[in-house]
C-alpha cells in the first residue's frame, strides 16, 4: 500500500480554536493534531500543506461541490447528515447562546429568541440551529469572522451570539475580553464534531482515516493516557 494516501485529499478548515486555527503561521488545534496523528498511524506521514484555512461559508460550499474534499471541524446534525459522509468523532460540542451578563437576559424557550437580534456565522451550526428552531432570518446578523461577533455583542450591536461554547470562550480570551462579561443564557444543541467528507469521496479514504482515529484513541502512551487524551490535554 502506497504511503501518504490521505494527503491526496483537499482539506478545508476555519479559525475555530482550540479545534483548528493558525498561530505563528502554523496550523494547530485538536482536530489538526488528531488528523495528523491518525494519518501517521495508517500512512506513515501527512502533508499539512493540504489543509487550507478559509472562512467557514467558503469551506462549506467547496466541500458540498468539490471533489475529494474534507471540511472540519463540522458539527454532525440531522440536517447535514445526507450532505456529507462522516469520519470521527473529533470531540463533543455544545452550541450555546451568549449574552452580556449585565443585560440580565433570561431565555427558557426557543420561541423567546425571536425577540432578539442574534449574531451568527453564515452556514455555521449556530445559524442553522436557530433557523431550524423557527427563528426568523431577519433577526440574524451575519459576520465572516467570529472575533467580529465578540465585539458586536460587547458593543451591543447584537443582543445575543450563537456559537460553540468552548470556541467562544477561547476567542473572548484571545480578544482580551473578560469572560465574565458574557454568560450562556441558552443551549441550542449538544452534538459532536466530525471530519465531513464530500459525497464523491473515496470510501477507502474515509475508512483509512477512521482506522487511524480509532488507533489514536486506543494507543496508550508513556504517561498512561491514550494518544487522543494527550492531544485534548494539550489544548485544555
PDB file of N, CA and C in Angstrom, residues 121 142-155 157-158 161 171 175:
ATOM      1  N   UNK A 121     -22.399  33.174  12.248  1.00  0.00           N
ATOM      2  CA  UNK A 121     -21.537  32.981  11.082  1.00  0.00           C
ATOM      3  C   UNK A 121     -22.357  32.262  10.014  1.00  0.00           C
ATOM      4  N   UNK A 142     -25.268  38.369  10.267  1.00  0.00           N
ATOM      5  CA  UNK A 142     -24.154  37.529   9.836  1.00  0.00           C
ATOM      6  C   UNK A 142     -22.828  38.271   9.879  1.00  0.00           C
ATOM      7  N   UNK A 143     -21.771  37.546  10.245  1.00  0.00           N
ATOM      8  CA  UNK A 143     -20.404  38.064  10.170  1.00  0.00           C
ATOM      9  C   UNK A 143     -19.532  36.989   9.547  1.00  0.00           C
ATOM     10  N   UNK A 144     -18.395  37.393   8.977  1.00  0.00           N
ATOM     11  CA  UNK A 144     -17.483  36.423   8.366  1.00  0.00           C
ATOM     12  C   UNK A 144     -16.524  35.820   9.395  1.00  0.00           C
ATOM     13  N   UNK A 145     -16.232  36.571  10.451  1.00  0.00           N
ATOM     14  CA  UNK A 145     -15.285  36.126  11.460  1.00  0.00           C
ATOM     15  C   UNK A 145     -15.945  36.148  12.833  1.00  0.00           C
ATOM     16  N   UNK A 146     -15.711  35.102  13.621  1.00  0.00           N
ATOM     17  CA  UNK A 146     -16.317  35.023  14.947  1.00  0.00           C
ATOM     18  C   UNK A 146     -15.786  36.101  15.885  1.00  0.00           C
ATOM     19  N   UNK A 147     -14.528  36.523  15.686  1.00  0.00           N
ATOM     20  CA  UNK A 147     -13.988  37.585  16.545  1.00  0.00           C
ATOM     21  C   UNK A 147     -14.790  38.875  16.385  1.00  0.00           C
ATOM     22  N   UNK A 148     -15.337  39.104  15.184  1.00  0.00           N
ATOM     23  CA  UNK A 148     -16.183  40.280  14.978  1.00  0.00           C
ATOM     24  C   UNK A 148     -17.428  40.196  15.853  1.00  0.00           C
ATOM     25  N   UNK A 149     -17.962  38.979  16.013  1.00  0.00           N
ATOM     26  CA  UNK A 149     -19.170  38.799  16.812  1.00  0.00           C
ATOM     27  C   UNK A 149     -18.911  39.031  18.298  1.00  0.00           C
ATOM     28  N   UNK A 150     -17.702  38.714  18.750  1.00  0.00           N
ATOM     29  CA  UNK A 150     -17.345  39.008  20.144  1.00  0.00           C
ATOM     30  C   UNK A 150     -17.539  40.501  20.418  1.00  0.00           C
ATOM     31  N   UNK A 151     -17.021  41.326  19.508  1.00  0.00           N
ATOM     32  CA  UNK A 151     -17.080  42.770  19.710  1.00  0.00           C
ATOM     33  C   UNK A 151     -18.465  43.339  19.403  1.00  0.00           C
ATOM     34  N   UNK A 152     -19.174  42.723  18.473  1.00  0.00           N
ATOM     35  CA  UNK A 152     -20.547  43.162  18.212  1.00  0.00           C
ATOM     36  C   UNK A 152     -21.419  42.969  19.448  1.00  0.00           C
ATOM     37  N   UNK A 153     -21.236  41.838  20.129  1.00  0.00           N
ATOM     38  CA  UNK A 153     -22.006  41.584  21.346  1.00  0.00           C
ATOM     39  C   UNK A 153     -21.570  42.520  22.462  1.00  0.00           C
ATOM     40  N   UNK A 154     -20.272  42.716  22.563  1.00  0.00           N
ATOM     41  CA  UNK A 154     -19.747  43.580  23.627  1.00  0.00           C
ATOM     42  C   UNK A 154     -20.255  45.016  23.478  1.00  0.00           C
ATOM     43  N   UNK A 155     -20.382  45.468  22.229  1.00  0.00           N
ATOM     44  CA  UNK A 155     -20.814  46.850  21.966  1.00  0.00           C
ATOM     45  C   UNK A 155     -22.320  46.970  21.783  1.00  0.00           C
ATOM     46  N   UNK A 157     -24.227  45.729  19.525  1.00  0.00           N
ATOM     47  CA  UNK A 157     -24.712  45.804  18.146  1.00  0.00           C
ATOM     48  C   UNK A 157     -25.587  44.597  17.829  1.00  0.00           C
ATOM     49  N   UNK A 158     -25.476  43.562  18.643  1.00  0.00           N
ATOM     50  CA  UNK A 158     -26.429  42.438  18.656  1.00  0.00           C
ATOM     51  C   UNK A 158     -26.772  42.163  20.112  1.00  0.00           C
ATOM     52  N   UNK A 161     -25.392  36.056  20.827  1.00  0.00           N
ATOM     53  CA  UNK A 161     -24.426  35.460  19.905  1.00  0.00           C
ATOM     54  C   UNK A 161     -24.554  33.945  19.997  1.00  0.00           C
ATOM     55  N   UNK A 171     -12.060  32.466  22.112  1.00  0.00           N
ATOM     56  CA  UNK A 171     -11.935  33.700  21.339  1.00  0.00           C
ATOM     57  C   UNK A 171     -12.041  34.936  22.228  1.00  0.00           C
ATOM     58  N   UNK A 175      -9.230  37.901  22.497  1.00  0.00           N
ATOM     59  CA  UNK A 175      -9.544  39.296  22.186  1.00  0.00           C
ATOM     60  C   UNK A 175      -9.420  40.206  23.408  1.00  0.00           C
TER      61      UNK A 175
END
